[in-house]
CSV table of C-alpha atoms and ligand atoms in Angstrom, one decimal:
chain,number,residue,atom,x,y,z
L,1,UNK,CA,-22.8,-52.8,9.8
L,2,UNK,CA,-26.0,-51.2,10.8
L,3,UNK,CA,-26.8,-47.9,9.2
L,4,UNK,CA,-26.2,-45.9,12.4
L,5,UNK,CA,-22.8,-47.5,12.9
L,6,UNK,CA,-21.8,-46.9,9.3
L,7,UNK,CA,-22.6,-43.2,9.9
L,8,UNK,CA,-20.5,-43.0,13.0
L,9,UNK,CA,-17.6,-44.7,11.2
L,10,UNK,CA,-17.9,-42.3,8.3
L,11,UNK,CA,-18.0,-39.3,10.6
L,12,UNK,CA,-14.9,-40.6,12.5
L,13,UNK,CA,-13.0,-41.0,9.2
L,14,UNK,CA,-14.1,-37.5,8.1
L,15,UNK,CA,-12.9,-36.0,11.4
L,16,UNK,CA,-9.6,-37.9,11.2
L,17,UNK,CA,-9.0,-36.7,7.6
L,18,UNK,CA,-9.9,-33.2,8.6
L,19,UNK,CA,-7.7,-33.2,11.7
L,20,UNK,CA,-4.4,-32.0,10.2
L,21,UNK,CA,-6.2,-28.9,8.8
L,22,UNK,CA,-7.7,-28.0,12.1
L,23,UNK,CA,-4.5,-27.0,13.8
L,24,UNK,CA,-4.9,-24.6,16.8
L,25,UNK,CA,-4.4,-21.0,15.9
L,26,UNK,CA,-1.9,-19.0,18.0
L,27,UNK,CA,-3.6,-16.8,20.5
L,28,UNK,CA,-2.2,-13.3,20.1
L,29,UNK,CA,-3.0,-10.3,22.3
L,30,UNK,CA,-1.8,-6.8,21.4
L,31,UNK,CA,-1.8,-3.7,23.4
L,32,UNK,CA,-3.3,-1.6,20.6
L,33,UNK,CA,-5.6,-2.1,17.6
L,34,UNK,CA,-2.9,-1.0,15.2
L,35,UNK,CA,-0.7,-3.9,16.2
L,36,UNK,CA,-3.7,-6.2,16.1
L,37,UNK,CA,-4.4,-5.1,12.5
L,38,UNK,CA,-0.8,-5.8,11.5
L,39,UNK,CA,-0.8,-9.2,13.2
L,40,UNK,CA,-4.0,-10.1,11.3
L,41,UNK,CA,-2.3,-9.1,8.0
L,42,UNK,CA,0.7,-11.5,8.7
L,43,UNK,CA,-1.0,-14.2,10.7
L,44,UNK,CA,-4.1,-14.7,8.7
L,45,UNK,CA,-6.2,-17.7,9.8
L,46,UNK,CA,-3.3,-19.2,11.8
L,47,UNK,CA,-3.8,-16.6,14.6
L,48,UNK,CA,-6.6,-15.3,16.8
L,49,UNK,CA,-5.9,-11.7,17.6
L,50,UNK,CA,-7.4,-9.4,20.3
L,51,UNK,CA,-6.3,-5.9,21.2
L,52,UNK,CA,-6.6,-4.6,24.7
L,53,UNK,CA,-6.8,-0.8,24.2
L,54,UNK,CA,-9.5,0.5,21.8
L,55,UNK,CA,-8.4,2.8,19.0
L,56,UNK,CA,-10.4,5.7,20.3
L,57,UNK,CA,-8.6,5.6,23.7
L,58,UNK,CA,-5.4,7.4,24.6
L,59,UNK,CA,-2.9,4.6,24.6
L,60,UNK,CA,-0.8,6.2,27.3
L,61,UNK,CA,-3.7,6.1,29.8
L,62,UNK,CA,-6.0,3.0,29.4
L,63,UNK,CA,-8.3,1.9,32.1
L,64,UNK,CA,-7.3,-1.7,33.0
L,65,UNK,CA,-10.2,-4.2,33.0
L,66,UNK,CA,-10.3,-7.6,34.6
L,67,UNK,CA,-11.0,-9.0,31.1
L,68,UNK,CA,-7.5,-7.9,30.0
L,69,UNK,CA,-6.0,-10.2,32.6
L,70,UNK,CA,-8.0,-13.2,31.3
L,71,UNK,CA,-7.0,-12.4,27.7
L,72,UNK,CA,-3.3,-12.2,28.7
L,73,UNK,CA,-3.7,-15.4,30.7
L,74,UNK,CA,-4.8,-17.4,27.6
L,75,UNK,CA,-2.3,-15.8,25.2
L,76,UNK,CA,0.5,-17.5,23.3
L,77,UNK,CA,2.0,-14.1,22.3
L,78,UNK,CA,1.7,-10.5,23.5
L,79,UNK,CA,2.8,-7.7,21.2
L,80,UNK,CA,3.4,-4.3,22.7
L,81,UNK,CA,4.2,-0.9,21.2
L,82,UNK,CA,7.0,-0.3,23.8
L,83,UNK,CA,9.0,2.8,24.5
L,84,UNK,CA,7.0,3.1,27.7
L,85,UNK,CA,3.8,3.8,25.8
L,86,UNK,CA,1.9,1.3,27.9
L,87,UNK,CA,3.9,1.7,31.1
L,88,UNK,CA,1.0,3.3,33.0
L,89,UNK,CA,-1.3,0.3,32.7
L,90,UNK,CA,0.1,-2.8,31.1
L,91,UNK,CA,3.0,-4.1,33.3
L,92,UNK,CA,0.9,-5.0,36.4
L,93,UNK,CA,-1.6,-6.8,34.1
L,94,UNK,CA,1.2,-8.9,32.6
L,95,UNK,CA,2.3,-9.9,36.1
L,96,UNK,CA,-1.2,-10.7,37.2
L,97,UNK,CA,-1.9,-12.8,34.1
L,98,UNK,CA,0.4,-15.5,35.7
L,99,UNK,CA,1.2,-16.6,32.1
L,100,UNK,CA,4.9,-17.4,31.9
L,101,UNK,CA,4.7,-17.3,28.0
L,102,UNK,CA,4.0,-13.5,27.8
L,103,UNK,CA,6.2,-12.1,30.6
L,104,UNK,CA,8.7,-9.5,29.5
L,105,UNK,CA,11.6,-11.2,27.8
L,106,UNK,CA,9.8,-14.5,27.4
L,107,UNK,CA,9.4,-16.1,23.9
L,108,UNK,CA,5.8,-15.0,23.7
L,109,UNK,CA,6.6,-11.3,24.3
L,110,UNK,CA,7.3,-9.0,21.4
L,111,UNK,CA,8.3,-5.3,21.8
L,112,UNK,CA,7.6,-4.0,18.3
L,113,UNK,CA,9.7,-0.8,18.9
L,114,UNK,CA,12.9,-2.8,19.0
L,115,UNK,CA,13.1,-3.0,15.2
L,116,UNK,CA,11.2,0.3,14.4
L,117,UNK,CA,12.6,3.6,13.3
L,118,UNK,CA,12.2,5.8,16.5
L,119,UNK,CA,12.2,9.5,16.3
L,120,UNK,CA,12.8,12.1,19.1
L,121,UNK,CA,15.1,10.0,21.2
L,122,UNK,CA,16.2,12.3,24.0
L,123,UNK,CA,19.8,13.0,24.4
L,124,UNK,CA,21.2,13.1,27.9
L,125,UNK,CA,19.5,12.3,31.2
L,126,UNK,CA,15.7,12.1,30.9
L,127,UNK,CA,13.3,11.1,33.6
L,128,UNK,CA,9.5,11.1,33.8
L,129,UNK,CA,9.8,13.4,36.7
L,130,UNK,CA,8.9,16.4,34.5
L,131,UNK,CA,5.8,14.6,33.3
L,132,UNK,CA,7.0,13.9,29.8
L,133,UNK,CA,5.5,10.6,28.7
L,134,UNK,CA,8.0,10.1,25.9
L,135,UNK,CA,11.2,9.6,27.8
L,136,UNK,CA,12.4,6.7,25.5
L,137,UNK,CA,11.8,8.5,22.2
L,138,UNK,CA,8.5,8.9,20.4
L,139,UNK,CA,6.3,5.8,20.9
L,140,UNK,CA,3.7,6.7,18.1
L,141,UNK,CA,6.0,5.3,15.5
L,142,UNK,CA,3.3,3.1,13.8
L,143,UNK,CA,2.1,6.3,12.2
L,144,UNK,CA,4.9,6.0,9.6
L,145,UNK,CA,4.0,3.3,7.1
L,146,UNK,CA,7.7,2.3,6.9
L,147,UNK,CA,7.4,1.3,10.5
L,148,UNK,CA,4.2,-0.7,9.7
L,149,UNK,CA,6.4,-2.8,7.5
L,150,UNK,CA,9.1,-3.1,10.2
L,151,UNK,CA,6.4,-4.2,12.7
L,152,UNK,CA,5.0,-6.7,10.2
L,153,UNK,CA,8.5,-8.2,9.7
L,154,UNK,CA,9.1,-8.6,13.4
L,155,UNK,CA,5.6,-10.2,13.8
L,156,UNK,CA,6.4,-12.6,10.9
L,157,UNK,CA,9.7,-13.6,12.6
L,158,UNK,CA,8.0,-14.1,16.0
L,159,UNK,CA,5.0,-16.1,14.6
L,160,UNK,CA,7.5,-18.3,12.7
L,161,UNK,CA,9.5,-18.9,15.9
L,162,UNK,CA,6.3,-19.9,17.7
L,163,UNK,CA,4.9,-22.0,14.8
L,164,UNK,CA,7.7,-23.3,12.6
L,165,UNK,CA,5.4,-25.3,10.4
L,166,UNK,CA,3.7,-22.1,9.2
L,167,UNK,CA,6.9,-20.4,8.2
L,168,UNK,CA,6.0,-20.3,4.5
L,169,UNK,CA,2.5,-19.1,5.2
L,170,UNK,CA,3.6,-16.2,7.3
L,171,UNK,CA,6.4,-15.3,4.8
L,172,UNK,CA,3.9,-15.2,1.9
L,173,UNK,CA,1.4,-13.2,3.9
L,174,UNK,CA,4.1,-10.7,4.9
L,175,UNK,CA,5.3,-10.4,1.3
L,176,UNK,CA,1.7,-9.6,0.2
L,177,UNK,CA,1.3,-7.0,2.9
L,178,UNK,CA,4.6,-5.5,2.0
L,179,UNK,CA,3.6,-5.3,-1.7
L,180,UNK,CA,0.2,-3.7,-0.9
L,181,UNK,CA,1.7,-1.3,1.6
L,182,UNK,CA,4.3,-0.1,-1.0
L,183,UNK,CA,1.5,0.6,-3.5
L,184,UNK,CA,-0.6,2.4,-0.9
L,185,UNK,CA,2.4,4.4,0.4
L,186,UNK,CA,3.0,5.8,-3.1
L,187,UNK,CA,-0.7,6.8,-3.3
L,188,UNK,CA,-0.7,8.5,0.1
L,189,UNK,CA,2.6,10.3,-0.7
L,190,UNK,CA,1.3,11.5,-4.1
L,191,UNK,CA,-1.9,12.8,-2.5
L,192,UNK,CA,0.1,15.0,0.0
L,193,UNK,CA,3.1,15.8,-2.2
L,194,UNK,CA,1.5,19.1,-3.5
L,195,UNK,CA,1.4,20.4,0.1
L,196,UNK,CA,5.0,19.5,1.2
L,197,UNK,CA,6.2,21.7,4.0
L,198,UNK,CA,2.6,22.4,5.2
L,199,UNK,CA,2.8,23.9,8.7
L,200,UNK,CA,0.5,22.3,11.3
L,201,UNK,CA,0.1,22.3,15.1
L,202,UNK,CA,-0.8,19.0,16.8
L,203,UNK,CA,-2.3,18.5,20.3
L,204,UNK,CA,0.0,15.7,21.4
L,205,UNK,CA,3.3,14.6,19.8
L,206,UNK,CA,1.6,11.7,18.0
L,207,UNK,CA,2.6,12.6,14.5
L,208,UNK,CA,6.4,12.9,14.0
L,209,UNK,CA,6.7,9.7,11.9
L,210,UNK,CA,3.6,10.6,9.9
L,211,UNK,CA,4.9,14.2,9.3
L,212,UNK,CA,8.4,12.9,8.4
L,213,UNK,CA,7.1,10.5,5.8
L,214,UNK,CA,4.4,12.8,4.3
L,215,UNK,CA,6.3,16.1,4.5
L,216,UNK,CA,4.4,18.1,7.1
L,217,UNK,CA,6.1,20.7,9.3
L,218,UNK,CA,4.8,20.3,12.9
L,219,UNK,CA,5.7,23.8,14.3
L,220,UNK,CA,4.1,23.4,17.8
L,221,UNK,CA,2.0,21.5,20.2
L,222,UNK,CA,-1.1,22.3,22.3
L,223,UNK,CA,0.4,20.3,25.1
L,224,UNK,CA,3.5,22.1,26.6
L,225,UNK,CA,5.0,18.6,26.9
L,226,UNK,CA,3.7,15.1,26.0
L,227,UNK,CA,1.2,14.2,28.7
L,228,UNK,CA,1.0,17.7,30.3
L,229,UNK,CA,-2.3,19.5,29.8
L,230,UNK,CA,-2.4,22.9,28.0
L,231,UNK,CA,-1.4,25.9,30.2
L,232,UNK,CA,-2.5,29.5,29.5
L,233,UNK,CA,1.0,30.8,29.0
L,234,UNK,CA,2.0,28.0,26.6
L,235,UNK,CA,-1.3,28.5,24.7
L,236,UNK,CA,-0.7,32.3,24.3
L,237,UNK,CA,2.9,31.7,23.0
L,238,UNK,CA,1.6,29.0,20.6
L,239,UNK,CA,-1.1,31.3,19.2
L,240,UNK,CA,1.4,34.2,18.7
L,241,UNK,CA,3.7,31.8,16.8
L,242,UNK,CA,0.8,30.4,14.7
L,243,UNK,CA,-0.3,33.8,13.7
L,244,UNK,CA,3.3,34.8,12.8
L,245,UNK,CA,3.8,31.7,10.7
L,246,UNK,CA,0.2,31.6,9.3
L,247,UNK,CA,-0.6,28.1,10.6
L,248,UNK,CA,-4.1,27.0,9.4
L,249,UNK,CA,-4.5,23.5,10.9
L,250,UNK,CA,-4.6,22.1,14.4
L,251,UNK,CA,-4.6,18.3,14.4
L,252,UNK,CA,-6.2,16.8,17.5
L,253,UNK,CA,-6.4,13.2,18.6
L,254,UNK,CA,-10.0,12.0,19.3
L,255,UNK,CA,-9.5,11.5,23.0
L,256,UNK,CA,-8.6,15.1,23.9
L,257,UNK,CA,-10.9,17.9,25.0
L,258,UNK,CA,-11.5,20.3,22.2
L,259,UNK,CA,-11.9,23.3,24.5
L,260,UNK,CA,-8.3,24.6,24.1
L,261,UNK,CA,-8.0,23.7,20.4
L,262,UNK,CA,-11.3,25.4,19.6
L,263,UNK,CA,-10.2,28.5,21.5
L,264,UNK,CA,-6.9,28.6,19.6
L,265,UNK,CA,-8.8,28.1,16.3
L,266,UNK,CA,-11.1,31.1,17.1
L,267,UNK,CA,-8.2,33.3,18.0
L,268,UNK,CA,-6.0,32.4,15.1
L,269,UNK,CA,-8.5,31.6,12.3
L,270,UNK,CA,-7.1,28.0,12.1
L,271,UNK,CA,-9.2,24.9,11.7
L,272,UNK,CA,-9.4,22.0,14.1
L,273,UNK,CA,-9.1,18.6,12.5
L,274,UNK,CA,-9.7,15.4,14.5
L,275,UNK,CA,-7.1,13.0,13.0
L,276,UNK,CA,-7.1,9.3,14.0
L,277,UNK,CA,-3.9,8.0,15.4
L,278,UNK,CA,-5.1,4.5,15.6
L,279,UNK,CA,-7.1,1.7,13.8
L,280,UNK,CA,-10.5,1.6,15.5
L,281,UNK,CA,-10.6,5.4,16.1
L,282,UNK,CA,-13.8,5.3,14.0
L,283,UNK,CA,-15.7,2.1,13.4
L,284,UNK,CA,-15.0,2.0,9.7
L,285,UNK,CA,-11.3,2.2,10.2
L,286,UNK,CA,-10.5,-1.5,10.6
L,287,UNK,CA,-7.2,-2.1,8.9
L,288,UNK,CA,-3.8,-0.4,8.8
L,289,UNK,CA,-4.6,0.7,5.3
L,290,UNK,CA,-7.9,2.2,6.4
L,291,UNK,CA,-6.1,4.3,9.0
L,292,UNK,CA,-3.9,6.1,6.4
L,293,UNK,CA,-6.7,6.4,3.9
L,294,UNK,CA,-8.8,8.1,6.5
L,295,UNK,CA,-6.1,10.5,7.7
L,296,UNK,CA,-4.7,11.4,4.3
L,297,UNK,CA,-8.2,12.1,2.8
L,298,UNK,CA,-9.2,14.2,5.8
L,299,UNK,CA,-6.0,16.2,5.6
L,300,UNK,CA,-6.3,16.8,1.9
L,301,UNK,CA,-9.9,17.9,2.2
L,302,UNK,CA,-9.0,20.3,5.0
L,303,UNK,CA,-6.1,21.7,3.1
L,304,UNK,CA,-8.3,22.4,0.1
L,305,UNK,CA,-11.1,23.9,2.3
L,306,UNK,CA,-8.8,26.2,4.2
L,307,UNK,CA,-6.3,27.0,1.5
L,308,UNK,CA,-3.6,26.1,4.0
L,309,UNK,CA,0.0,26.0,2.8
N,401,ZN,ZN1,2.5,10.0,23.3
């Protein structure tokens, strides 16, 4: 054989040998960066993950972009938060993607809320007519690490269903995530344990799962109802109650106007704290672990600074 021919043969052999390794990764699209972070933990190099909403955006109200439709069109799996969190923007995009795999109810559609622990489920008849954007229970459930574990387990099962040959890989990645999460949870709980029962006000009802796990007492909200902007009468009542109970901290999501929280802080002597409800809320917050590290550290520093109890 000529030298060039030998090279081509050698390359062909190398490619053929390499071929079984180079299996196509599953293309996963998630509605939020939190879900993407968890899919990355479980899916490793067998998935390519992209989130639609950015972590610094209000996940209830995301401006739909044409690129979202292209991403959905090419996806093998779509993972959503559910409980109507994305109802204001995602459903038409799923339809317009014309991708049968990721339509609601298809094999490539995973509603992570179905196996999560959901708080604030309304009793009796509830509609969105009153403007409440949480009619199916609280959709910010990923802010409890116990739910991070439940989401990861649902992702493991779904990825396994879509790629049977990788079952062991996903199972071992999940087990490793679970182990690291258990360790981290103990660390976060220990950091906040001295302040159990701490009274706080939050802007939106983003934090019931976080508060439940870490022992905060959320005594009021800047919004009169989830999704309804602050009103003067509600703000006055809230300030009275904060003064009465000695509340020192107002937790605000990064996408809300600070005007009302700042006014409340001036009137009551409380401190405004911009807490991140999502991975990607700041550029250094890249993993599910980073998110809790960031929020727990911020909270502990603020408690120490204000002497809040
Ligand atoms: Zn909400």
